[in-house]
Amino acid sequence: MSPVTRYALTFPGTPGTQAPQDVVVVERTSASGPGGHPVYEDATGIVRAEISEAGEVRMLASGGHQTPHCPVHAQPLP
């Protein structure tokens, strides 16, 4: 089985509002995260995540003073 190269990460909307969920597409990079799994990032490089083969997601800060939110779902993309 070939490794997944892209994921759609779905984040919750703003609490207390009727805001829709945010979906961000991330692509695999050549980097590995602290857990040894591949790092994926969006086109801006701001959203970064380590995603295991089992689909477990660990969000990674891409800059100082950033507290990334955890997605509610990670969907592999073709």
PDB file of C-alpha atoms in Angstrom:
ATOM      1  CA  MET A   1       0.000   0.000   0.000  1.00  0.00           C
ATOM      2  CA  SER A   2       1.430   3.395  -0.953  1.00  0.00           C
ATOM      3  CA  PRO A   3       1.590   6.129   1.691  1.00  0.00           C
ATOM      4  CA  VAL A   4      -1.132   8.757   1.812  1.00  0.00           C
ATOM      5  CA  THR A   5       0.131  12.029   0.311  1.00  0.00           C
ATOM      6  CA  ARG A   6      -2.832  14.295   1.202  1.00  0.00           C
ATOM      7  CA  TYR A   7      -5.411  14.612   3.969  1.00  0.00           C
ATOM      8  CA  ALA A   8      -8.423  16.849   4.507  1.00  0.00           C
ATOM      9  CA  LEU A   9      -8.399  18.008   8.139  1.00  0.00           C
ATOM     10  CA  THR A  10     -11.771  19.139   9.491  1.00  0.00           C
ATOM     11  CA  PHE A  11     -11.733  21.568  12.417  1.00  0.00           C
ATOM     12  CA  PRO A  12     -14.736  22.557  14.555  1.00  0.00           C
ATOM     13  CA  GLY A  13     -16.426  25.891  13.912  1.00  0.00           C
ATOM     14  CA  THR A  14     -16.332  28.744  16.409  1.00  0.00           C
ATOM     15  CA  PRO A  15     -17.923  27.596  19.696  1.00  0.00           C
ATOM     16  CA  GLY A  16     -21.285  29.193  20.467  1.00  0.00           C
ATOM     17  CA  THR A  17     -21.975  30.136  16.851  1.00  0.00           C
ATOM     18  CA  GLN A  18     -23.514  28.508  13.827  1.00  0.00           C
ATOM     19  CA  ALA A  19     -20.198  28.826  11.961  1.00  0.00           C
ATOM     20  CA  PRO A  20     -19.412  25.942   9.614  1.00  0.00           C
ATOM     21  CA  GLN A  21     -16.485  23.650  10.200  1.00  0.00           C
ATOM     22  CA  ASP A  22     -13.194  24.567   8.552  1.00  0.00           C
ATOM     23  CA  VAL A  23     -11.567  22.089   6.161  1.00  0.00           C
ATOM     24  CA  VAL A  24      -7.868  22.377   5.341  1.00  0.00           C
ATOM     25  CA  VAL A  25      -6.050  20.170   2.819  1.00  0.00           C
ATOM     26  CA  VAL A  26      -2.521  19.218   3.852  1.00  0.00           C
ATOM     27  CA  GLU A  27       0.178  17.492   1.789  1.00  0.00           C
ATOM     28  CA  ARG A  28       2.983  15.229   2.917  1.00  0.00           C
ATOM     29  CA  THR A  29       6.411  16.824   3.381  1.00  0.00           C
ATOM     30  CA  SER A  30       9.817  15.173   3.637  1.00  0.00           C
ATOM     31  CA  ALA A  31       9.905  15.897   7.395  1.00  0.00           C
ATOM     32  CA  SER A  32       9.090  13.550  10.264  1.00  0.00           C
ATOM     33  CA  GLY A  33       7.420  14.674  13.477  1.00  0.00           C
ATOM     34  CA  PRO A  34       8.400  13.979  17.084  1.00  0.00           C
ATOM     35  CA  GLY A  35       6.606  10.621  16.950  1.00  0.00           C
ATOM     36  CA  GLY A  36       8.503   9.556  13.827  1.00  0.00           C
ATOM     37  CA  HIS A  37       5.465   9.873  11.523  1.00  0.00           C
ATOM     38  CA  PRO A  38       5.268  12.019   8.379  1.00  0.00           C
ATOM     39  CA  VAL A  39       4.543  15.725   8.677  1.00  0.00           C
ATOM     40  CA  TYR A  40       1.837  17.223   6.461  1.00  0.00           C
ATOM     41  CA  GLU A  41       1.245  20.942   5.859  1.00  0.00           C
ATOM     42  CA  ASP A  42      -1.096  23.217   3.944  1.00  0.00           C
ATOM     43  CA  ALA A  43       0.007  25.410   1.022  1.00  0.00           C
ATOM     44  CA  THR A  44       0.775  28.325   3.365  1.00  0.00           C
ATOM     45  CA  GLY A  45       2.912  26.243   5.743  1.00  0.00           C
ATOM     46  CA  ILE A  46       0.859  27.502   8.683  1.00  0.00           C
ATOM     47  CA  VAL A  47      -1.203  24.358   9.332  1.00  0.00           C
ATOM     48  CA  ARG A  48       1.197  21.507  10.140  1.00  0.00           C
ATOM     49  CA  ALA A  49       0.333  18.063  11.461  1.00  0.00           C
ATOM     50  CA  GLU A  50       2.061  14.765  12.137  1.00  0.00           C
ATOM     51  CA  ILE A  51      -0.254  11.974  10.967  1.00  0.00           C
ATOM     52  CA  SER A  52       0.338   8.290  11.726  1.00  0.00           C
ATOM     53  CA  GLU A  53      -0.526   5.388   9.436  1.00  0.00           C
ATOM     54  CA  ALA A  54      -3.533   4.769  11.721  1.00  0.00           C
ATOM     55  CA  GLY A  55      -4.817   8.311  11.070  1.00  0.00           C
ATOM     56  CA  GLU A  56      -3.858   9.727  14.480  1.00  0.00           C
ATOM     57  CA  VAL A  57      -3.180  13.463  14.231  1.00  0.00           C
ATOM     58  CA  ARG A  58      -0.776  15.566  16.281  1.00  0.00           C
ATOM     59  CA  MET A  59      -0.917  19.250  15.396  1.00  0.00           C
ATOM     60  CA  LEU A  60       2.457  21.013  15.234  1.00  0.00           C
ATOM     61  CA  ALA A  61       3.041  24.714  15.838  1.00  0.00           C
ATOM     62  CA  SER A  62       4.533  26.452  12.819  1.00  0.00           C
ATOM     63  CA  GLY A  63       5.438  29.668  14.635  1.00  0.00           C
ATOM     64  CA  GLY A  64       5.843  31.261  18.025  1.00  0.00           C
ATOM     65  CA  HIS A  65       2.854  31.800  20.304  1.00  0.00           C
ATOM     66  CA  GLN A  66       0.714  29.437  18.224  1.00  0.00           C
ATOM     67  CA  THR A  67      -1.678  27.034  19.941  1.00  0.00           C
ATOM     68  CA  PRO A  68      -3.043  24.832  17.154  1.00  0.00           C
ATOM     69  CA  HIS A  69      -6.485  23.275  17.544  1.00  0.00           C
ATOM     70  CA  CYS A  70      -6.976  19.557  17.013  1.00  0.00           C
ATOM     71  CA  PRO A  71      -9.058  18.530  14.021  1.00  0.00           C
ATOM     72  CA  VAL A  72     -12.177  16.464  14.572  1.00  0.00           C
ATOM     73  CA  HIS A  73     -11.470  14.341  11.501  1.00  0.00           C
ATOM     74  CA  ALA A  74      -8.607  13.482   9.126  1.00  0.00           C
ATOM     75  CA  GLN A  75      -9.758  12.102   5.758  1.00  0.00           C
ATOM     76  CA  PRO A  76      -7.182  10.610   3.364  1.00  0.00           C
ATOM     77  CA  LEU A  77      -7.469  12.060  -0.148  1.00  0.00           C
ATOM     78  CA  PRO A  78      -6.549  10.442  -3.470  1.00  0.00           C
TER      79      PRO A  78
END
